[in-house]
Amino acid sequence: MRPRSAQDFCAGLMFIAFAAAGLFFARDLEMGSASFMETGYMPRLVSFVLLAIGIAVAVRALFREGPGLASWAWRPLILLTATILAAGFLLPKAGLVVTAVVVALASNWAAAPLGLPRIAALAALLVVFSVALFHYGLELPIPVWPR
Amino acid sequence: MTELLSNLALGLSVAVTPENLLFCFVGCLLGTLIGVLPGIGPLATFAMLLPITYYLPPAGALIMLAGVYYGAQYGGSTTAILVNIPGEASSVVTCLDGHAMTRQGRAGVALATAAVASLIAGCIATLVIVLAGPPLSRLALLFGPADYVAVMLLGLVAAVLLGSGSILKSAGMVVLGVLFSLVGTDVNTGGERYTFGIPELAAGLEFIPVAMGIFGVAEIVSNLEATKGRGRTVSPISSLIPSREDVRRAFPAALRGTALGSFLGILPGGGATVSSFASYSLERKISKSPRRFGHGAVEGVAGPEAANNAGAQTSFIPMLSLGIPPNALMALMMGAMMIQGITPGPQVMTAQPALFWGLIVSMWIGNLVLVILNLPLIGIWVRLLRIPYGYLFPAIMLLCIVGTYSVNARALDVQLLAIFGVIGYLFFKLDCPPAPLLLGLVLGSPMEEQLRRALLLADGDWSVFVTSPISLGFLVLSAVMLVVVVFPTVRQSRDAAFAEEQ
């Protein structure tokens, strides 16, 4: 049977997946009882409630008309996620200036096709803005230059 | 009465220190700026500013965030009026008549009406908070653990029912938020839950990367998809002065909107959005010429604008007096308080009177600042509207990354930011509203604590929730709301199913 709303069906599956993960990773925790709950009581309780809702969402999607699945903007999603991970790695080692330039270049590569002079201006602005705010304004212990 | 006055005097003495005035001003400025800039909502703004507030004194931090809160509300209306793009959900109805006025060349009048209506609403709503906050806090001190669980449940149910989107999916998101709140050490037993052997997770899932990932990063990706980084064109602004006829129509509408918004803001699940919609339909219903609505009726700007500002402000009441955030923005506000080491709840008023009253008085000052700030500077805001998103989003990205990193100076939080960015985008694509998740995440821990305490005291007997009269009352109220809201949709979908069979 094909679901009438692929979007809702997948939403239901997502809830079920989170609930299943919740149950799986709590499998070794002790339950205890309602009067004294051990570590595993709440995780199981919440996971079961989520499981029930997930099943309800998925089953309803079988019968009720609704939107299908939307396409994903993979390019910005992947590139921006990679940018964040890279920046998290760079920030403590290479400092604010390098990170700001990397973020400016990578963001532009991900989505906005600005010309080279504009990218340079953007990067310069980001460097000034971040150093002023985070280094001088908030005095964060983040290096400005690579060390 | 004298107690009230002395409280207000205390608040005034806190709010008008040069430092706090500056925070209030900066908050309003940032809020308006970000409300006006395309593609950044108040939730994203809040999420971005949370780490910065970490470095401010508690009163200053909250005053600034409160300024951002109603500043963004205000900036959102500006874009609604000028370019027909609601900066946020609560200004959707302002688009209808506000933008119609702009097309008639009366943009300045619409902006001035919105500003003054908001100011009137802000002043009155602040008074409502002053009057309603203390009695509610005293009432809340009578609550036992079971009653707390019930009132939090009521708050969550109301937020799900009144929020946008599918009720069932919103409920799922609340529960998912509660599941995320379980990550970390169980305070009662000392056992670790869902930490995957990562020592940093033992203290729980950090609030900031989750909020920033879902509301900052995911929003950037979906905005890029929708706008492809383009800017917009805006027409110039003419006279700001409304005619006598405009004032005659707008002033009573603003008062009605204020009353409606103040009331709806206090209710759990209420707040700015519901208030503005309710006010718009009220104005259209009681108008002698309902046909003008949608074609530049000034009441359709004044009423909802007053209502959303009043609702935005009175929604502080449940948060400050009960420790229950009525909407996602208040959940973030509560997060900010917890980051500062303040547990929101009835004890805030007695334990931190300077903070509590200072915040409230600053709201009034903030409203004044907004009007002073906005009307003369409107030309600048209009110019800001033309900035292409391609320049803006890298700055938002950088702010999210450095902000997240700065809180604990550890790479794990930045990795969590990336993960929750992807998860947030998944939510967006599956049309699962992310705001309820935030409520669940914030309310999860206090709710769990009270639930366990209630059941411990009752020796594991779940009937404690129906034997306490306060708890029973809240549960019945939740059930009634569920039935009232769910039944029409059940009927509609059944009708639709029947129609297909024939």
XYZ file of C-alpha atoms in Angstrom:
649
model
C 0.000 0.000 0.000
C 1.395 3.362 -1.002
C 1.152 6.153 1.580
C -1.044 9.040 0.460
C 1.337 11.510 2.034
C 4.975 10.538 1.599
C 6.060 13.557 3.670
C 4.002 12.599 6.715
C 4.905 8.955 6.327
C 8.601 9.812 6.473
C 7.983 12.129 9.442
C 6.385 9.174 11.214
C 9.354 6.983 10.305
C 11.706 9.646 11.664
C 9.913 9.666 15.036
C 9.932 5.853 15.076
C 13.661 5.848 14.304
C 14.442 8.281 17.145
C 12.253 6.249 19.514
C 13.930 2.992 18.463
C 17.353 4.543 19.017
C 16.139 5.793 22.412
C 15.056 2.286 23.398
C 18.164 0.637 21.963
C 20.666 2.856 23.737
C 18.765 2.571 27.036
C 18.643 -1.235 26.848
C 21.282 -1.797 29.545
C 19.906 0.809 31.959
C 17.911 -0.394 34.924
C 14.198 0.356 35.012
C 13.377 0.591 38.709
C 9.739 1.268 39.589
C 7.439 4.271 39.528
C 8.081 4.939 43.205
C 11.827 4.953 42.672
C 12.853 5.316 39.059
C 16.239 3.993 38.092
C 18.270 5.529 35.275
C 16.420 3.650 32.533
C 12.823 4.498 33.495
C 12.375 7.922 31.902
C 14.257 7.083 28.670
C 11.976 4.081 28.108
C 8.821 5.970 29.063
C 9.591 8.880 26.726
C 10.747 6.587 23.903
C 7.526 4.584 24.066
C 5.396 7.724 23.907
C 7.432 8.914 20.919
C 7.073 5.493 19.284
C 3.293 5.650 19.665
C 3.140 9.117 18.113
C 5.461 8.054 15.287
C 3.266 5.059 14.467
C 0.158 7.248 14.567
C 1.737 9.806 12.176
C 2.889 7.071 9.767
C -0.421 5.171 9.800
C -2.417 8.344 9.283
C -0.225 9.182 6.284
C -1.365 5.925 4.657
C -4.941 7.147 4.510
C -4.851 10.891 4.466
C -3.911 12.864 1.376
C -0.909 15.159 1.857
C 2.248 16.524 0.256
C 4.914 14.236 -1.178
C 8.604 14.462 -0.453
C 10.355 17.708 -1.310
C 13.735 17.687 -3.006
C 16.763 18.579 -0.907
C 19.249 21.365 -1.518
C 22.195 19.016 -1.101
C 24.906 21.365 -2.240
C 24.456 24.119 0.381
C 23.577 21.573 3.056
C 26.694 19.464 2.616
C 29.066 22.340 1.964
C 27.808 24.436 4.878
C 27.909 21.461 7.245
C 31.477 20.768 6.130
C 32.297 24.438 6.638
C 31.047 24.327 10.226
C 33.057 21.193 10.990
C 36.177 22.671 9.421
C 35.722 25.961 11.261
C 35.296 24.154 14.585
C 38.637 22.487 13.938
C 40.369 25.660 12.696
C 39.116 28.130 15.299
C 41.298 27.096 18.280
C 44.379 26.421 16.115
C 44.411 28.830 13.191
C 42.533 31.665 14.891
C 39.733 34.052 13.999
C 41.203 35.616 10.877
C 41.791 32.363 9.009
C 38.421 30.970 10.132
C 36.546 34.071 8.982
C 38.190 33.949 5.558
C 37.468 30.222 5.215
C 33.831 30.725 6.186
C 33.454 33.580 3.683
C 34.983 31.583 0.814
C 33.250 28.310 1.614
C 29.821 29.921 2.128
C 30.104 31.616 -1.204
C 31.168 28.391 -2.869
C 28.150 26.700 -1.280
C 25.482 29.022 -2.546
C 26.084 32.591 -3.616
C 28.105 33.174 -6.756
C 29.616 36.553 -5.906
C 32.459 37.849 -8.061
C 36.041 37.767 -6.770
C 36.274 41.443 -5.660
C 33.029 41.100 -3.723
C 34.157 37.914 -2.016
C 37.366 39.676 -0.973
C 35.362 42.589 0.420
C 33.031 40.207 2.244
C 35.949 38.276 3.744
C 37.618 41.514 4.866
C 34.367 42.696 6.460
C 33.920 39.402 8.288
C 37.489 39.528 9.593
C 37.084 43.072 10.922
C 33.642 42.348 12.359
C 34.617 39.119 14.102
C 37.897 40.395 15.522
C 36.180 43.564 16.766
C 33.255 41.694 18.333
C 34.878 38.564 19.702
C 38.435 39.678 20.445
C 38.066 43.309 21.494
C 34.355 43.421 22.415
C 33.804 40.179 24.314
C 37.508 39.453 24.968
C 37.089 35.765 24.183
C 40.154 33.576 24.652
C 40.262 32.682 20.955
C 43.521 33.376 19.086
C 43.355 35.992 16.337
C 46.308 34.656 14.320
C 47.577 31.076 13.805
C 49.836 29.956 16.598
C 0.025 49.574 46.498
C 3.044 51.044 48.301
C 4.734 47.692 47.843
C 4.005 47.932 44.136
C 5.431 51.422 43.936
C 8.561 50.480 45.829
C 8.979 47.494 43.527
C 8.665 49.726 40.501
C 11.116 52.175 42.029
C 13.573 49.333 42.552
C 13.058 48.262 38.946
C 13.565 51.785 37.719
C 16.791 52.107 39.670
C 18.090 48.955 37.980
C 16.812 49.736 34.493
C 18.123 53.284 34.214
C 21.726 52.613 35.180
C 23.785 53.732 32.173
C 24.972 50.178 31.625
C 21.491 48.664 31.521
C 20.110 51.505 29.428
C 22.850 50.720 26.955
C 21.951 47.003 26.966
C 18.309 47.902 26.428
C 19.231 50.209 23.553
C 21.594 47.692 21.965
C 18.958 44.966 22.302
C 16.266 47.061 20.622
C 18.673 48.117 17.879
C 19.874 44.570 17.204
C 16.336 43.253 17.348
C 15.046 45.777 14.825
C 18.085 45.325 12.612
C 17.662 41.603 12.516
C 13.895 41.778 12.260
C 14.342 43.931 9.160
C 17.140 41.936 7.548
C 15.686 39.339 5.220
C 15.764 35.710 6.201
C 16.665 36.022 9.875
C 13.797 35.474 12.277
C 13.701 36.348 15.959
C 14.343 32.718 16.936
C 17.558 32.631 14.931
C 18.561 35.993 16.400
C 17.981 34.769 19.902
C 19.914 31.609 19.269
C 22.828 33.620 17.867
C 22.905 36.060 20.769
C 22.621 33.459 23.548
C 26.361 32.789 23.771
C 27.097 36.500 23.864
C 24.787 37.021 26.839
C 26.931 34.505 28.658
C 29.517 37.239 29.117
C 27.097 39.869 30.413
C 25.777 40.405 33.955
C 22.405 38.599 34.472
C 20.200 41.707 34.529
C 21.961 43.209 31.513
C 21.722 39.960 29.567
C 17.992 39.586 30.136
C 17.281 43.236 29.455
C 19.158 43.012 26.178
C 17.394 39.817 25.120
C 14.022 41.291 26.004
C 14.936 44.271 23.810
C 15.830 41.941 20.966
C 12.540 40.140 21.484
C 10.238 43.072 20.960
C 12.662 44.821 18.622
C 12.473 41.846 16.273
C 8.708 41.862 16.612
C 8.791 45.441 15.478
C 11.295 44.986 12.679
C 9.224 42.112 11.390
C 6.250 44.428 10.949
C 8.394 46.919 9.062
C 9.248 44.374 6.395
C 5.641 43.201 6.346
C 4.453 46.727 5.581
C 7.189 47.708 3.129
C 7.844 44.588 1.099
C 4.963 42.284 1.999
C 7.305 39.809 3.656
C 6.478 39.056 7.262
C 9.721 39.120 9.245
C 8.087 36.513 11.449
C 4.834 34.686 11.990
C 3.215 37.332 14.170
C 3.389 39.955 11.418
C 1.675 37.811 8.783
C -1.607 39.662 9.188
C 0.158 43.029 9.103
C 1.055 42.221 5.498
C -2.600 42.269 4.479
C -3.494 45.870 5.190
C -0.038 47.269 5.924
C 1.319 46.404 2.508
C -1.941 47.483 0.884
C -1.349 50.912 2.449
C 2.182 50.909 1.009
C 0.809 50.228 -2.471
C -1.467 53.249 -1.982
C 1.595 55.340 -1.161
C 0.776 55.484 2.550
C 3.701 53.388 3.819
C 4.808 56.114 6.225
C 1.385 56.269 7.864
C 1.279 52.484 8.190
C 4.718 52.448 9.830
C 3.819 55.252 12.228
C 0.546 53.531 13.130
C 2.363 50.283 13.828
C 4.933 52.072 15.980
C 2.465 54.042 18.075
C 0.047 51.125 18.456
C 2.962 48.990 19.660
C 4.007 51.662 22.133
C 0.500 51.948 23.594
C 0.273 48.174 23.849
C 3.711 47.922 25.396
C 2.925 50.425 28.132
C -0.345 48.756 29.075
C 1.063 45.222 28.886
C 3.936 46.180 31.180
C 1.352 47.318 33.712
C -0.461 43.984 33.334
C 2.784 42.151 34.122
C 3.339 44.303 37.205
C -0.161 43.546 38.456
C -0.501 39.884 37.468
C 3.033 38.620 38.093
C 3.213 38.730 41.903
C -0.189 37.084 42.648
C 0.580 34.330 40.141
C 3.975 33.726 41.728
C 2.369 33.446 45.160
C -0.159 31.019 43.730
C 2.621 28.990 42.148
C 4.318 28.582 45.521
C 1.299 26.513 46.637
C 1.914 23.984 43.861
C 3.093 20.506 44.785
C 5.200 18.365 42.438
C 2.140 16.720 40.842
C 0.580 20.131 40.185
C 3.760 21.292 38.487
C 3.769 18.312 36.183
C 0.137 19.005 35.286
C 0.662 22.706 34.610
C 3.709 21.994 32.445
C 1.694 19.406 30.571
C -1.019 22.014 30.059
C 1.591 24.424 28.708
C 2.924 21.847 26.270
C -0.555 20.766 25.143
C -1.568 24.381 24.588
C 1.640 25.123 22.675
C 1.014 22.146 20.408
C -2.635 22.985 19.831
C -2.222 26.691 19.185
C 1.001 26.424 17.208
C 1.112 26.132 13.461
C 1.288 22.811 11.664
C -0.028 19.331 12.272
C -1.015 18.695 15.892
C 0.225 15.131 15.907
C 3.604 16.072 14.443
C 3.974 18.983 16.888
C 3.271 16.562 19.724
C 5.962 14.260 18.342
C 8.405 17.163 18.281
C 7.672 18.035 21.927
C 8.320 14.442 22.979
C 11.470 14.316 20.865
C 12.634 17.469 22.667
C 11.999 15.762 26.019
C 13.987 12.742 24.796
C 16.924 15.045 23.920
C 16.661 16.613 27.377
C 17.373 13.203 28.925
C 20.917 13.128 27.523
C 23.445 13.348 30.338
C 23.750 12.269 33.943
C 20.571 11.280 35.757
C 20.650 13.592 38.780
C 18.681 11.159 40.940
C 20.737 8.015 40.382
C 24.011 9.332 38.957
C 23.734 6.947 35.984
C 24.566 8.178 32.486
C 21.957 8.225 29.732
C 22.697 8.542 26.007
C 26.202 9.882 26.568
C 27.865 7.334 24.222
C 30.960 7.440 26.373
C 31.599 11.107 25.483
C 32.573 12.801 28.765
C 31.376 16.253 27.600
C 27.839 14.900 27.180
C 27.596 13.883 30.842
C 26.511 17.432 31.709
C 23.662 17.160 29.221
C 23.038 18.324 25.689
C 24.155 21.945 25.448
C 21.184 24.156 24.619
C 22.998 26.608 22.355
C 24.247 24.286 19.590
C 20.820 22.653 19.380
C 18.975 25.963 19.074
C 21.538 27.478 16.717
C 21.699 24.390 14.537
C 17.952 24.116 14.145
C 17.111 27.807 13.926
C 20.329 29.248 12.514
C 22.032 26.774 10.205
C 18.932 24.942 8.979
C 17.227 28.259 8.308
C 20.195 29.453 6.242
C 20.078 26.364 4.044
C 16.335 26.610 3.491
C 16.584 30.352 2.826
C 19.326 29.820 0.271
C 17.103 27.297 -1.405
C 14.157 29.699 -1.491
C 15.828 32.987 -2.443
C 19.059 31.970 -4.183
C 20.735 34.923 -2.468
C 18.817 37.728 -4.160
C 17.921 41.094 -2.659
C 14.706 43.071 -2.997
C 13.539 46.470 -4.188
C 11.774 48.867 -1.877
C 9.782 51.973 -2.640
C 10.637 55.267 -0.875
C 8.710 56.433 2.185
C 6.328 59.386 2.100
C 4.780 61.262 5.030
C 4.670 59.628 8.455
C 1.777 61.679 9.821
C -1.611 59.937 9.928
C -4.746 61.942 9.162
C -7.381 62.707 11.802
C -9.577 60.019 10.262
C -6.746 57.467 10.578
C -6.291 58.283 14.262
C -10.022 58.008 14.912
C -10.063 54.523 13.424
C -6.708 53.303 14.694
C -6.753 54.352 18.345
C -9.709 52.230 19.558
C -8.431 49.329 17.449
C -5.065 49.571 19.202
C -6.770 49.494 22.620
C -8.873 46.456 21.675
C -5.788 44.759 20.291
C -3.901 45.466 23.516
C -6.640 43.950 25.665
C -6.862 40.862 23.496
C -3.100 40.452 23.256
C -2.523 40.928 26.984
C -5.018 38.199 27.738
C -3.880 35.717 25.086
C -0.221 36.282 25.947
C -0.726 35.045 29.508
C -2.285 31.773 28.400
C 0.150 28.934 27.892
C 0.716 28.413 24.194
C -0.374 31.965 23.493
C 1.806 34.865 22.543
C 2.285 37.259 19.697
C 1.129 35.200 16.729
C -2.206 34.010 18.071
C -2.909 37.503 19.416
C -2.367 39.236 16.083
C -4.602 36.801 14.205
C -7.331 37.072 16.842
C -7.178 40.864 16.766
C -7.410 41.011 12.974
C -10.521 38.857 12.875
C -12.041 40.850 15.755
C -11.452 44.146 13.944
C -12.962 42.829 10.742
C -15.948 41.428 12.594
C -16.865 44.618 14.459
C -16.039 47.006 11.603
C -18.925 48.787 9.942
C -17.174 48.476 6.602
C -15.421 45.089 6.602
C -14.807 45.346 2.867
C -12.011 47.871 3.383
C -9.958 45.152 5.083
C -7.228 43.869 2.831
C -7.335 47.163 0.924
C -5.420 49.332 3.374
C -7.665 49.599 6.445
C -5.647 51.311 9.162
C -7.453 49.327 11.907
C -6.035 46.171 10.332
C -2.554 47.479 11.101
C -3.168 49.102 14.486
C -5.125 46.218 16.084
C -2.826 43.300 15.253
C 0.331 45.339 15.851
C -0.890 46.328 19.316
C -2.014 42.759 19.966
C 1.239 41.115 18.982
C 3.285 43.486 21.061
C 1.009 43.083 24.097
C 0.999 39.312 23.671
C 4.763 39.237 23.271
C 5.152 41.045 26.544
C 2.569 39.343 28.712
C 3.961 35.965 27.654
C 6.749 36.827 30.094
C 4.244 36.276 32.911
C 4.017 32.461 32.809
C 7.776 32.263 32.259
C 8.718 34.562 35.128
C 6.085 33.477 37.632
C 5.678 29.756 36.905
C 8.896 28.922 35.107
C 6.899 27.713 32.115
C 7.714 29.204 28.718
C 4.528 29.704 26.688
C 6.351 29.711 23.346
C 9.694 28.912 21.788
C 11.115 32.425 22.194
C 10.345 32.332 25.891
C 11.937 28.880 26.001
C 15.131 30.458 24.661
C 14.768 33.260 27.196
C 14.491 30.638 29.905
C 17.599 29.002 28.461
C 19.386 32.324 28.804
C 18.338 32.562 32.450
C 19.580 29.058 33.130
C 22.894 29.844 31.419
C 23.161 32.720 33.920
C 22.527 30.284 36.758
C 19.011 31.524 37.504
C 16.259 28.911 37.715
C 13.105 30.505 36.310
C 10.079 30.104 38.538
C 8.115 31.725 41.321
C 11.235 32.132 43.450
C 12.864 34.548 40.970
C 10.723 37.421 42.160
C 11.577 36.987 45.823
C 15.166 35.808 45.410
C 16.145 38.273 42.661
C 13.812 41.249 43.015
C 16.242 43.656 41.363
C 16.519 41.442 38.296
C 12.777 40.799 38.065
C 11.605 44.389 38.434
C 14.531 45.763 36.467
C 13.569 43.557 33.533
C 9.957 44.677 33.716
C 10.709 48.385 33.876
C 13.221 47.987 31.056
C 10.410 46.655 28.881
C 8.631 49.941 29.138
C 11.813 51.873 28.411
C 12.506 49.531 25.517
C 9.166 50.326 23.936
C 9.951 53.997 24.072
C 13.424 53.418 22.634
C 11.854 51.485 19.769
C 9.653 54.354 18.688
C 12.468 56.886 19.011
C 14.783 54.548 17.172
C 12.497 53.495 14.402
C 10.637 56.435 13.034
C 13.640 58.695 12.393
C 15.835 55.821 11.242
C 13.314 54.279 8.920
C 15.341 55.336 5.876
C 18.276 53.268 7.084
C 16.127 50.204 7.666
C 14.736 50.531 4.170
C 18.250 50.560 2.750
C 19.142 47.477 4.812
C 16.289 45.621 3.185
C 18.181 45.771 -0.081
C 21.234 43.850 1.181
C 21.410 40.585 -0.753
C 21.292 37.425 1.330
C 24.581 36.331 -0.234
C 26.388 38.886 1.956
C 24.375 38.203 5.062
C 24.444 34.490 5.516
C 28.233 34.054 5.739
C 28.158 36.549 8.635
C 25.385 34.570 10.326
C 27.361 31.368 9.805
C 30.457 32.868 11.412
C 28.446 34.237 14.330
C 26.862 30.825 14.932
C 30.201 28.997 14.771
C 32.262 31.329 16.951
C 29.316 31.870 19.328
C 28.816 28.153 19.854
C 32.518 27.525 20.300
C 32.991 30.379 22.744
C 30.616 29.070 25.429
C 32.764 26.125 26.497
C 35.749 26.501 24.165
C 35.374 22.948 22.915
C 35.084 21.493 19.435
C 32.255 19.106 20.401
C 29.724 21.943 20.538
C 30.609 23.022 17.005
C 30.193 19.431 15.824
C 26.795 19.330 17.540
C 25.942 22.569 15.727
C 26.649 20.863 12.404
C 24.639 17.766 13.363
C 21.639 19.756 14.526
C 21.836 21.877 11.388
C 21.276 18.735 9.329
C 18.573 17.465 11.698
C 16.863 20.869 11.564
C 16.866 20.755 7.766
C 15.328 17.279 7.918
C 12.572 18.678 10.183
C 12.003 21.484 7.690
C 11.718 19.101 4.761
C 9.318 16.808 6.611
C 7.247 19.823 7.713
C 7.831 19.089 11.405
C 7.637 22.391 13.334
C 10.889 22.857 15.298
C 9.590 25.293 17.937
C 7.790 22.610 20.028
C 11.043 20.633 20.166
C 12.693 23.548 21.924
C 9.872 23.707 24.473
C 10.268 19.999 25.147
C 14.036 20.359 25.480
C 13.730 23.174 28.021
C 10.824 21.760 29.995
C 12.067 18.167 29.900
C 14.389 18.317 32.913
C 12.132 20.231 35.344
C 9.170 18.098 34.300
C 11.111 14.886 34.870
C 12.301 16.088 38.257
C 8.797 17.001 39.413
C 7.316 13.804 37.997
C 9.795 11.647 39.869
C 9.313 13.636 43.062
C 5.529 13.381 42.800
C 5.647 9.620 42.262
C 8.221 9.134 45.002
C 5.981 10.958 47.482
C 2.947 9.002 46.296
C 4.841 5.710 46.518
C 4.534 5.046 42.794
C 0.797 5.626 42.631
C -0.026 7.452 39.365
C -3.457 8.437 40.715
C -1.747 11.285 42.609
C -2.258 13.391 39.475
C -6.031 13.159 39.750
C -6.356 13.268 43.536
C -4.652 16.674 43.874
C -7.341 19.206 42.983
C -4.926 21.674 41.328
C -3.367 18.981 39.186
C -6.772 17.546 38.291
C -7.948 20.997 37.253
C -5.005 21.475 34.873
C -5.407 17.997 33.427
C -9.126 18.539 32.808
C -8.331 21.873 31.162
C -5.756 20.179 28.903
C -8.273 17.496 27.966
C -10.977 20.058 27.205
C -8.587 22.017 24.967
C -7.607 18.832 23.170
C -11.201 17.869 22.526
C -12.223 21.339 21.378
C -9.353 21.696 18.931
C -9.019 18.132 17.722
C -12.632 17.322 17.039
C -13.244 19.730 14.171
C -10.130 18.430 12.392
C -11.206 14.843 12.993
C -14.562 15.651 11.512
C -13.055 17.482 8.573
C -10.683 14.701 7.663
C -13.451 12.149 8.037
C -15.667 14.253 5.821
C -12.874 14.425 3.275
C -12.460 10.665 3.394
C -16.177 10.154 2.921
C -16.219 12.567 0.014
C -13.542 10.543 -1.727
C -15.436 7.291 -1.363
C -18.482 8.613 -3.118
